[in-house]
Amino acid sequence: MPITPKKAADKPQPAAQAEEVFVPEEPKWTLDEIILPAEVKAQILDVATYAENSHRVFELWGFKHTHKFSRRIGINLYGAPGTGKTMAAHAIAHELGRKILIVNYADIESKYVGETPKNIRKAFEAAKASDSILFFDEADAILSKRVTNMTQAVDVSVNQTRSVMLMLMNEFQDFIIFATNFIENFDPAFMRRISVHVKFTLPDEDCRKKLWRMYTPTECPNNLDFDELAKKFDGISGSDISNAMLNAAFKAARLNAAELDKSLVFEAVENILASKRANLGTREY
Ligand SMILES: Nc1ncnc2c1ncn2[C@@H]1O[C@H](COP(=O)(O)OP(=O)(O)OP(=O)(O)O)[C@@H](O)[C@H]1O
Ligand SMILES: [Mg+2]
């Protein structure tokens, strides 16, 4: 029974609504589409291979009977924003030939004490029923250890959510993928239950060059020099590169330019860098 609503005027949501949120989907990305340093890609491939072998060992060879609680594996993709963590979760599911069930905190959060853990449980059940890969995106919101400025009721709710999550993770005998920008906020109890951590960093010059090339359609007339771009702008993510190219293309179209001039791309990157500096302050990844 929901208790302690924050606003009396708000009505409880019908139970069916939460279930509809957890619909497994076909992975949107493949490993080939992600530009990553070789060692990060290898780590992701390792995970995918482990999963394949795990199916053989546990299902086909029957180790599920003798090693009942040994095959849960938590994978945590962590690091800077816009570096391909969400893409990688999709790619892992794709490698495994399975659907992905994405859980964002917004999907499970409820202002009613006791409802959030229920929603988490539904997410686990939906993943199990559909044999899809469970993926908690922006997982720090659920796995966080810090509780600040909260009322007692909310505090109880956060702790409840955390312990239900731990319990469900213990029971769940399958892969769970997490992604976060804030690994430092993770509760140590969750850290112990995650067996593989893959760190995503901002792309190096070589990766940036590939990203610039990848996000410049061959049909688009331009005078870009990918070597120059990769050298000139450090400290930007794959997402920044993708956004900068699109912004520059729209500006070129607006100016009715015959081709995409590199000055427009420089300008677009500068704009992104300026807003990132303002937004992130001195945070380091
Ligand atoms: N390594 C990459 N290779 C190719 N494209 C990338 C890469 N990283 C980011 N992108 C581009 O940026 C978009 C955002 O990437 P993604 O959502 O995977 O980042 P993220 O690490 O999950 O970010 P956040 O921490 O903000 O959730 C992608 O859809 C893609 O267009
Ligand atoms: Mg993401």
mmCIF file of C-alpha atoms and ligand atoms in Angstrom:
data_model
loop_
_atom_site.group_PDB
_atom_site.id
_atom_site.type_symbol
_atom_site.label_atom_id
_atom_site.label_comp_id
_atom_site.label_asym_id
_atom_site.label_seq_id
_atom_site.Cartn_x
_atom_site.Cartn_y
_atom_site.Cartn_z
ATOM 1 C CA MET A 1 0.000 0.000 0.000
ATOM 2 C CA PRO A 2 1.455 3.326 -1.001
ATOM 3 C CA ILE A 3 2.029 5.649 1.913
ATOM 4 C CA THR A 4 3.413 9.124 2.475
ATOM 5 C CA PRO A 5 2.587 10.787 -0.809
ATOM 6 C CA LYS A 6 4.490 14.050 -1.183
ATOM 7 C CA LYS A 7 1.514 15.799 -2.671
ATOM 8 C CA ALA A 8 -1.914 14.748 -1.505
ATOM 9 C CA ALA A 9 -3.451 15.836 -4.804
ATOM 10 C CA ASP A 10 -1.396 13.333 -6.821
ATOM 11 C CA LYS A 11 -3.121 10.064 -7.490
ATOM 12 C CA PRO A 12 -1.261 6.743 -7.237
ATOM 13 C CA GLN A 13 -0.320 5.375 -10.643
ATOM 14 C CA PRO A 14 -2.115 2.258 -11.799
ATOM 15 C CA ALA A 15 0.078 -0.819 -11.316
ATOM 16 C CA ALA A 16 -0.145 -1.764 -14.998
ATOM 17 C CA GLN A 17 1.626 1.418 -16.016
ATOM 18 C CA ALA A 18 4.959 0.389 -14.511
ATOM 19 C CA GLU A 19 4.869 -3.012 -16.238
ATOM 20 C CA GLU A 20 4.360 -1.443 -19.622
ATOM 21 C CA VAL A 21 7.551 0.522 -19.133
ATOM 22 C CA PHE A 22 9.670 -2.641 -19.099
ATOM 23 C CA VAL A 23 9.484 -3.707 -22.688
ATOM 24 C CA PRO A 24 12.561 -5.476 -24.049
ATOM 25 C CA GLU A 25 13.865 -4.052 -27.291
ATOM 26 C CA GLU A 26 16.192 -5.090 -30.076
ATOM 27 C CA PRO A 27 19.700 -3.733 -29.453
ATOM 28 C CA LYS A 28 20.198 -0.505 -31.369
ATOM 29 C CA TRP A 29 23.977 -0.717 -31.739
ATOM 30 C CA THR A 30 26.623 -3.246 -32.675
ATOM 31 C CA LEU A 31 30.252 -3.398 -31.562
ATOM 32 C CA ASP A 32 31.381 -2.401 -35.061
ATOM 33 C CA GLU A 33 29.664 0.925 -34.679
ATOM 34 C CA ILE A 34 31.514 1.946 -31.517
ATOM 35 C CA ILE A 35 34.896 3.591 -31.745
ATOM 36 C CA LEU A 36 36.924 2.586 -28.691
ATOM 37 C CA PRO A 37 40.571 1.962 -27.860
ATOM 38 C CA ALA A 38 41.479 -1.662 -28.642
ATOM 39 C CA GLU A 39 41.832 -2.661 -24.983
ATOM 40 C CA VAL A 40 38.353 -1.372 -24.071
ATOM 41 C CA LYS A 41 36.833 -3.138 -27.051
ATOM 42 C CA ALA A 42 38.633 -6.322 -26.019
ATOM 43 C CA GLN A 43 37.159 -6.068 -22.513
ATOM 44 C CA ILE A 44 33.689 -5.750 -23.977
ATOM 45 C CA LEU A 45 34.284 -8.712 -26.255
ATOM 46 C CA ASP A 46 35.482 -10.709 -23.238
ATOM 47 C CA VAL A 47 32.206 -10.032 -21.517
ATOM 48 C CA ALA A 48 30.251 -11.119 -24.568
ATOM 49 C CA THR A 49 32.343 -14.283 -24.871
ATOM 50 C CA TYR A 50 31.912 -15.086 -21.215
ATOM 51 C CA ALA A 51 28.192 -14.854 -21.721
ATOM 52 C CA GLU A 52 28.248 -17.223 -24.668
ATOM 53 C CA ASN A 53 30.321 -19.738 -22.761
ATOM 54 C CA SER A 54 28.208 -19.298 -19.707
ATOM 55 C CA HIS A 55 25.171 -20.436 -21.696
ATOM 56 C CA ARG A 56 27.025 -23.537 -22.819
ATOM 57 C CA VAL A 57 28.407 -24.354 -19.372
ATOM 58 C CA PHE A 58 25.304 -23.670 -17.336
ATOM 59 C CA GLU A 59 22.486 -24.552 -19.719
ATOM 60 C CA LEU A 60 23.806 -27.137 -22.142
ATOM 61 C CA TRP A 61 26.262 -28.819 -19.812
ATOM 62 C CA GLY A 62 23.919 -28.633 -16.846
ATOM 63 C CA PHE A 63 26.067 -26.695 -14.395
ATOM 64 C CA LYS A 64 22.935 -24.830 -13.446
ATOM 65 C CA HIS A 65 22.083 -27.884 -11.326
ATOM 66 C CA THR A 66 25.426 -28.202 -9.575
ATOM 67 C CA HIS A 67 26.374 -24.503 -9.348
ATOM 68 C CA LYS A 68 23.049 -22.939 -8.717
ATOM 69 C CA PHE A 69 24.152 -19.507 -7.572
ATOM 70 C CA SER A 70 27.403 -19.044 -9.442
ATOM 71 C CA ARG A 71 26.436 -17.557 -12.711
ATOM 72 C CA ARG A 72 25.243 -14.099 -11.953
ATOM 73 C CA ILE A 73 27.580 -11.564 -13.469
ATOM 74 C CA GLY A 74 27.345 -7.850 -13.054
ATOM 75 C CA ILE A 75 29.033 -5.653 -15.626
ATOM 76 C CA ASN A 76 29.583 -2.016 -14.923
ATOM 77 C CA LEU A 77 30.356 0.405 -17.721
ATOM 78 C CA TYR A 78 31.614 3.604 -16.172
ATOM 79 C CA GLY A 79 33.285 6.844 -17.126
ATOM 80 C CA ALA A 80 32.879 10.175 -18.856
ATOM 81 C CA PRO A 81 29.541 11.202 -20.371
ATOM 82 C CA GLY A 82 28.992 10.642 -24.078
ATOM 83 C CA THR A 83 31.742 8.058 -24.503
ATOM 84 C CA GLY A 84 29.623 5.126 -25.666
ATOM 85 C CA LYS A 85 28.535 3.317 -22.485
ATOM 86 C CA THR A 86 24.892 3.063 -23.461
ATOM 87 C CA MET A 87 25.923 2.057 -26.982
ATOM 88 C CA ALA A 88 28.177 -0.654 -25.506
ATOM 89 C CA ALA A 89 25.345 -2.118 -23.430
ATOM 90 C CA HIS A 90 23.304 -2.480 -26.611
ATOM 91 C CA ALA A 91 26.301 -3.966 -28.410
ATOM 92 C CA ILE A 92 26.831 -6.582 -25.689
ATOM 93 C CA ALA A 93 23.197 -7.652 -25.948
ATOM 94 C CA HIS A 94 23.563 -7.734 -29.731
ATOM 95 C CA GLU A 95 26.682 -9.916 -29.492
ATOM 96 C CA LEU A 96 24.695 -12.287 -27.298
ATOM 97 C CA GLY A 97 21.779 -12.342 -29.715
ATOM 98 C CA ARG A 98 19.411 -11.200 -26.994
ATOM 99 C CA LYS A 99 17.051 -8.324 -26.494
ATOM 100 C CA ILE A 100 17.859 -5.604 -24.016
ATOM 101 C CA LEU A 101 15.589 -4.413 -21.247
ATOM 102 C CA ILE A 102 16.562 -0.892 -20.326
ATOM 103 C CA VAL A 103 15.726 0.449 -16.905
ATOM 104 C CA ASN A 104 16.194 4.156 -16.264
ATOM 105 C CA TYR A 105 15.726 5.511 -12.806
ATOM 106 C CA ALA A 106 12.824 7.625 -14.057
ATOM 107 C CA ASP A 107 10.996 4.392 -15.000
ATOM 108 C CA ILE A 108 11.131 2.951 -11.517
ATOM 109 C CA GLU A 109 11.153 5.973 -9.278
ATOM 110 C CA SER A 110 8.000 6.632 -7.372
ATOM 111 C CA LYS A 111 7.228 9.283 -4.875
ATOM 112 C CA TYR A 112 5.399 6.672 -2.824
ATOM 113 C CA VAL A 113 7.425 4.841 -0.233
ATOM 114 C CA GLY A 114 7.630 1.167 -1.158
ATOM 115 C CA GLU A 115 6.671 1.621 -4.803
ATOM 116 C CA THR A 116 10.203 2.025 -6.190
ATOM 117 C CA PRO A 117 11.363 -1.401 -4.917
ATOM 118 C CA LYS A 118 8.204 -2.922 -6.389
ATOM 119 C CA ASN A 119 9.008 -1.414 -9.750
ATOM 120 C CA ILE A 120 12.562 -2.727 -9.583
ATOM 121 C CA ARG A 121 11.180 -6.174 -8.898
ATOM 122 C CA LYS A 122 8.941 -5.862 -11.949
ATOM 123 C CA ALA A 123 11.957 -4.955 -14.080
ATOM 124 C CA PHE A 124 13.786 -8.107 -12.967
ATOM 125 C CA GLU A 125 10.686 -10.218 -13.586
ATOM 126 C CA ALA A 126 10.174 -8.743 -17.039
ATOM 127 C CA ALA A 127 13.816 -9.445 -17.966
ATOM 128 C CA LYS A 128 13.540 -13.018 -16.752
ATOM 129 C CA ALA A 129 10.238 -13.656 -18.516
ATOM 130 C CA SER A 130 11.538 -12.324 -21.820
ATOM 131 C CA ASP A 131 15.087 -13.719 -21.466
ATOM 132 C CA SER A 132 16.503 -10.298 -22.191
ATOM 133 C CA ILE A 133 19.610 -8.583 -20.878
ATOM 134 C CA LEU A 134 18.822 -6.345 -17.959
ATOM 135 C CA PHE A 135 20.452 -2.949 -18.282
ATOM 136 C CA PHE A 136 20.323 -0.279 -15.590
ATOM 137 C CA ASP A 137 21.297 2.925 -17.336
ATOM 138 C CA GLU A 138 22.495 5.813 -15.182
ATOM 139 C CA ALA A 139 22.624 3.289 -12.385
ATOM 140 C CA ASP A 140 24.163 5.559 -9.778
ATOM 141 C CA ALA A 141 20.671 6.888 -9.086
ATOM 142 C CA ILE A 142 19.701 3.431 -7.791
ATOM 143 C CA LEU A 143 23.023 2.152 -6.490
ATOM 144 C CA SER A 144 24.089 5.315 -4.758
ATOM 145 C CA LYS A 145 25.381 5.243 -1.215
ATOM 146 C CA ARG A 146 24.792 8.881 -0.454
ATOM 147 C CA VAL A 147 21.641 10.252 1.014
ATOM 148 C CA THR A 148 21.680 13.985 1.522
ATOM 149 C CA ASN A 149 19.028 16.503 2.407
ATOM 150 C CA MET A 150 16.265 13.993 2.586
ATOM 151 C CA THR A 151 13.328 13.633 4.849
ATOM 152 C CA GLN A 152 13.141 10.547 7.002
ATOM 153 C CA ALA A 153 10.432 8.940 4.856
ATOM 154 C CA VAL A 154 12.513 9.334 1.720
ATOM 155 C CA ASP A 155 15.579 8.057 3.576
ATOM 156 C CA VAL A 156 13.700 4.879 4.519
ATOM 157 C CA SER A 157 12.572 4.545 0.940
ATOM 158 C CA VAL A 158 16.123 4.868 -0.417
ATOM 159 C CA ASN A 159 17.393 2.222 1.971
ATOM 160 C CA GLN A 160 14.519 -0.077 1.089
ATOM 161 C CA THR A 161 15.233 0.358 -2.583
ATOM 162 C CA ARG A 162 18.880 -0.449 -1.998
ATOM 163 C CA SER A 163 18.262 -3.623 -0.031
ATOM 164 C CA VAL A 164 15.657 -4.910 -2.474
ATOM 165 C CA MET A 165 18.075 -4.259 -5.299
ATOM 166 C CA LEU A 166 20.813 -6.230 -3.493
ATOM 167 C CA MET A 167 18.453 -9.114 -2.867
ATOM 168 C CA LEU A 168 17.218 -9.237 -6.441
ATOM 169 C CA MET A 169 20.784 -9.132 -7.722
ATOM 170 C CA ASN A 170 21.643 -12.110 -5.515
ATOM 171 C CA GLU A 171 18.719 -14.111 -6.806
ATOM 172 C CA PHE A 172 19.111 -13.151 -10.451
ATOM 173 C CA GLN A 173 21.158 -15.751 -12.295
ATOM 174 C CA ASP A 174 21.955 -13.872 -15.422
ATOM 175 C CA PHE A 175 23.842 -10.905 -16.777
ATOM 176 C CA ILE A 176 23.091 -7.447 -15.530
ATOM 177 C CA ILE A 177 24.689 -4.429 -17.139
ATOM 178 C CA PHE A 178 25.028 -1.113 -15.365
ATOM 179 C CA ALA A 179 26.196 2.214 -16.747
ATOM 180 C CA THR A 180 27.202 5.245 -14.755
ATOM 181 C CA ASN A 181 29.100 8.521 -14.827
ATOM 182 C CA PHE A 182 29.452 8.462 -11.067
ATOM 183 C CA ILE A 183 31.098 5.228 -9.994
ATOM 184 C CA GLU A 184 32.381 6.970 -6.879
ATOM 185 C CA ASN A 185 28.782 7.144 -5.647
ATOM 186 C CA PHE A 186 28.269 3.392 -5.832
ATOM 187 C CA ASP A 187 27.519 1.617 -2.606
ATOM 188 C CA PRO A 188 30.352 -0.822 -1.677
ATOM 189 C CA ALA A 189 27.818 -3.650 -1.306
ATOM 190 C CA PHE A 190 26.923 -3.238 -4.959
ATOM 191 C CA MET A 191 30.551 -2.985 -5.959
ATOM 192 C CA ARG A 192 31.145 -6.445 -4.484
ATOM 193 C CA ARG A 193 28.380 -7.892 -6.631
ATOM 194 C CA ILE A 194 29.744 -6.497 -9.859
ATOM 195 C CA SER A 195 32.391 -8.745 -11.359
ATOM 196 C CA VAL A 196 33.548 -6.732 -14.356
ATOM 197 C CA HIS A 197 34.200 -3.020 -14.544
ATOM 198 C CA VAL A 198 34.930 -1.433 -17.892
ATOM 199 C CA LYS A 199 36.217 2.114 -17.882
ATOM 200 C CA PHE A 200 35.273 4.470 -20.697
ATOM 201 C CA THR A 201 37.567 7.418 -21.243
ATOM 202 C CA LEU A 202 37.438 10.312 -23.645
ATOM 203 C CA PRO A 203 38.752 9.253 -27.058
ATOM 204 C CA ASP A 204 42.463 9.631 -27.805
ATOM 205 C CA GLU A 205 43.651 11.264 -31.012
ATOM 206 C CA ASP A 206 43.424 8.087 -33.036
ATOM 207 C CA CYS A 207 39.860 7.387 -31.892
ATOM 208 C CA ARG A 208 38.868 11.014 -32.447
ATOM 209 C CA LYS A 209 40.054 10.780 -36.020
ATOM 210 C CA LYS A 210 37.888 7.710 -36.570
ATOM 211 C CA LEU A 211 34.955 9.434 -34.897
ATOM 212 C CA TRP A 212 35.273 12.539 -37.076
ATOM 213 C CA ARG A 213 35.329 10.329 -40.142
ATOM 214 C CA MET A 214 32.428 8.227 -38.880
ATOM 215 C CA TYR A 215 30.203 11.243 -38.248
ATOM 216 C CA THR A 216 30.936 12.914 -41.593
ATOM 217 C CA PRO A 217 28.643 11.411 -44.202
ATOM 218 C CA THR A 218 30.411 10.742 -47.489
ATOM 219 C CA GLU A 219 27.583 12.559 -49.314
ATOM 220 C CA CYS A 220 28.278 15.816 -47.506
ATOM 221 C CA PRO A 221 30.579 18.114 -49.497
ATOM 222 C CA ASN A 222 33.250 19.417 -47.129
ATOM 223 C CA ASN A 223 36.843 20.526 -46.776
ATOM 224 C CA LEU A 224 37.489 18.786 -43.459
ATOM 225 C CA ASP A 225 40.850 17.351 -42.559
ATOM 226 C CA PHE A 226 40.268 14.588 -40.004
ATOM 227 C CA ASP A 227 43.904 14.557 -38.884
ATOM 228 C CA GLU A 228 43.718 18.251 -38.192
ATOM 229 C CA LEU A 229 40.414 17.983 -36.307
ATOM 230 C CA ALA A 230 41.660 15.098 -34.183
ATOM 231 C CA LYS A 231 44.803 17.047 -33.270
ATOM 232 C CA LYS A 232 43.155 20.377 -32.716
ATOM 233 C CA PHE A 233 40.432 19.333 -30.260
ATOM 234 C CA ASP A 234 41.232 17.235 -27.234
ATOM 235 C CA GLY A 235 38.927 16.592 -24.279
ATOM 236 C CA ILE A 236 35.821 15.914 -26.363
ATOM 237 C CA SER A 237 33.648 12.810 -26.457
ATOM 238 C CA GLY A 238 32.175 10.794 -29.298
ATOM 239 C CA SER A 239 28.881 12.417 -28.488
ATOM 240 C CA ASP A 240 30.448 15.906 -28.771
ATOM 241 C CA ILE A 241 31.902 15.033 -32.166
ATOM 242 C CA SER A 242 28.595 13.710 -33.404
ATOM 243 C CA ASN A 243 26.762 16.815 -32.151
ATOM 244 C CA ALA A 244 29.344 19.234 -33.505
ATOM 245 C CA MET A 245 29.094 17.752 -36.995
ATOM 246 C CA LEU A 246 25.314 17.977 -37.040
ATOM 247 C CA ASN A 247 25.291 21.531 -35.668
ATOM 248 C CA ALA A 248 27.876 22.605 -38.227
ATOM 249 C CA ALA A 249 25.916 20.965 -41.050
ATOM 250 C CA PHE A 250 22.746 22.809 -40.071
ATOM 251 C CA LYS A 251 24.605 26.079 -39.912
ATOM 252 C CA ALA A 252 26.092 25.467 -43.361
ATOM 253 C CA ALA A 253 22.625 24.684 -44.693
ATOM 254 C CA ARG A 254 21.228 27.828 -43.095
ATOM 255 C CA LEU A 255 24.003 29.870 -44.708
ATOM 256 C CA ASN A 256 23.170 28.155 -47.968
ATOM 257 C CA ALA A 257 26.822 27.131 -48.296
ATOM 258 C CA ALA A 258 27.905 24.894 -51.140
ATOM 259 C CA GLU A 259 30.020 22.833 -48.784
ATOM 260 C CA LEU A 260 30.582 22.289 -45.092
ATOM 261 C CA ASP A 261 33.499 24.532 -44.284
ATOM 262 C CA LYS A 262 35.799 23.442 -41.501
ATOM 263 C CA SER A 263 35.500 26.809 -39.778
ATOM 264 C CA LEU A 264 31.873 25.923 -39.009
ATOM 265 C CA VAL A 265 32.964 22.672 -37.404
ATOM 266 C CA PHE A 266 35.621 24.488 -35.360
ATOM 267 C CA GLU A 267 32.978 26.936 -34.198
ATOM 268 C CA ALA A 268 30.558 24.136 -33.281
ATOM 269 C CA VAL A 269 33.221 22.350 -31.228
ATOM 270 C CA GLU A 270 34.202 25.578 -29.468
ATOM 271 C CA ASN A 271 30.574 26.115 -28.514
ATOM 272 C CA ILE A 272 30.289 22.613 -27.113
ATOM 273 C CA LEU A 273 33.559 22.934 -25.224
ATOM 274 C CA ALA A 274 32.462 26.250 -23.728
ATOM 275 C CA SER A 275 29.149 24.836 -22.518
ATOM 276 C CA LYS A 276 30.902 21.760 -21.124
ATOM 277 C CA ARG A 277 33.370 23.896 -19.223
ATOM 278 C CA ALA A 278 30.518 25.910 -17.764
ATOM 279 C CA ASN A 279 28.563 22.778 -16.889
ATOM 280 C CA LEU A 280 31.251 20.481 -15.549
ATOM 281 C CA GLY A 281 33.439 22.976 -13.727
ATOM 282 C CA THR A 282 36.678 21.265 -12.817
ATOM 283 C CA ARG A 283 35.385 17.703 -12.695
ATOM 284 C CA GLU A 284 37.965 15.206 -13.981
ATOM 285 C CA TYR A 285 37.357 11.772 -15.471
HETATM 286 N N1 LIG B 1 32.745 5.513 -28.652
HETATM 287 C C1 LIG B 1 31.827 5.983 -29.500
HETATM 288 N N2 LIG B 1 31.783 5.557 -30.782
HETATM 289 C C2 LIG B 1 30.857 6.027 -31.645
HETATM 290 N N3 LIG B 1 29.927 6.926 -31.315
HETATM 291 C C3 LIG B 1 29.912 7.397 -30.050
HETATM 292 C C4 LIG B 1 30.856 6.928 -29.089
HETATM 293 N N4 LIG B 1 30.604 7.547 -27.924
HETATM 294 C C5 LIG B 1 29.549 8.340 -28.135
HETATM 295 N N5 LIG B 1 29.104 8.255 -29.403
HETATM 296 C C6 LIG B 1 27.951 9.005 -29.964
HETATM 297 O O1 LIG B 1 27.353 9.722 -28.903
HETATM 298 C C7 LIG B 1 26.043 9.258 -28.604
HETATM 299 C C8 LIG B 1 25.909 9.102 -27.097
HETATM 300 O O2 LIG B 1 26.660 7.970 -26.666
HETATM 301 P P1 LIG B 1 26.223 7.101 -25.403
HETATM 302 O O3 LIG B 1 24.789 7.399 -25.115
HETATM 303 O O4 LIG B 1 26.564 5.686 -25.636
HETATM 304 O O5 LIG B 1 27.141 7.734 -24.303
HETATM 305 P P2 LIG B 1 27.181 7.396 -22.744
HETATM 306 O O6 LIG B 1 28.593 7.071 -22.417
HETATM 307 O O7 LIG B 1 26.137 6.402 -22.408
HETATM 308 O O8 LIG B 1 26.824 8.829 -22.135
HETATM 309 P P3 LIG B 1 26.110 9.199 -20.748
HETATM 310 O O9 LIG B 1 27.111 8.927 -19.675
HETATM 311 O O10 LIG B 1 25.828 10.643 -20.914
HETATM 312 O O11 LIG B 1 24.886 8.350 -20.639
HETATM 313 C C9 LIG B 1 25.894 7.949 -29.327
HETATM 314 O O12 LIG B 1 24.571 7.738 -29.722
HETATM 315 C C10 LIG B 1 26.838 8.129 -30.505
HETATM 316 O O13 LIG B 1 26.200 8.853 -31.522
HETATM 317 MG MG MG B 2 24.355 6.559 -21.305
#
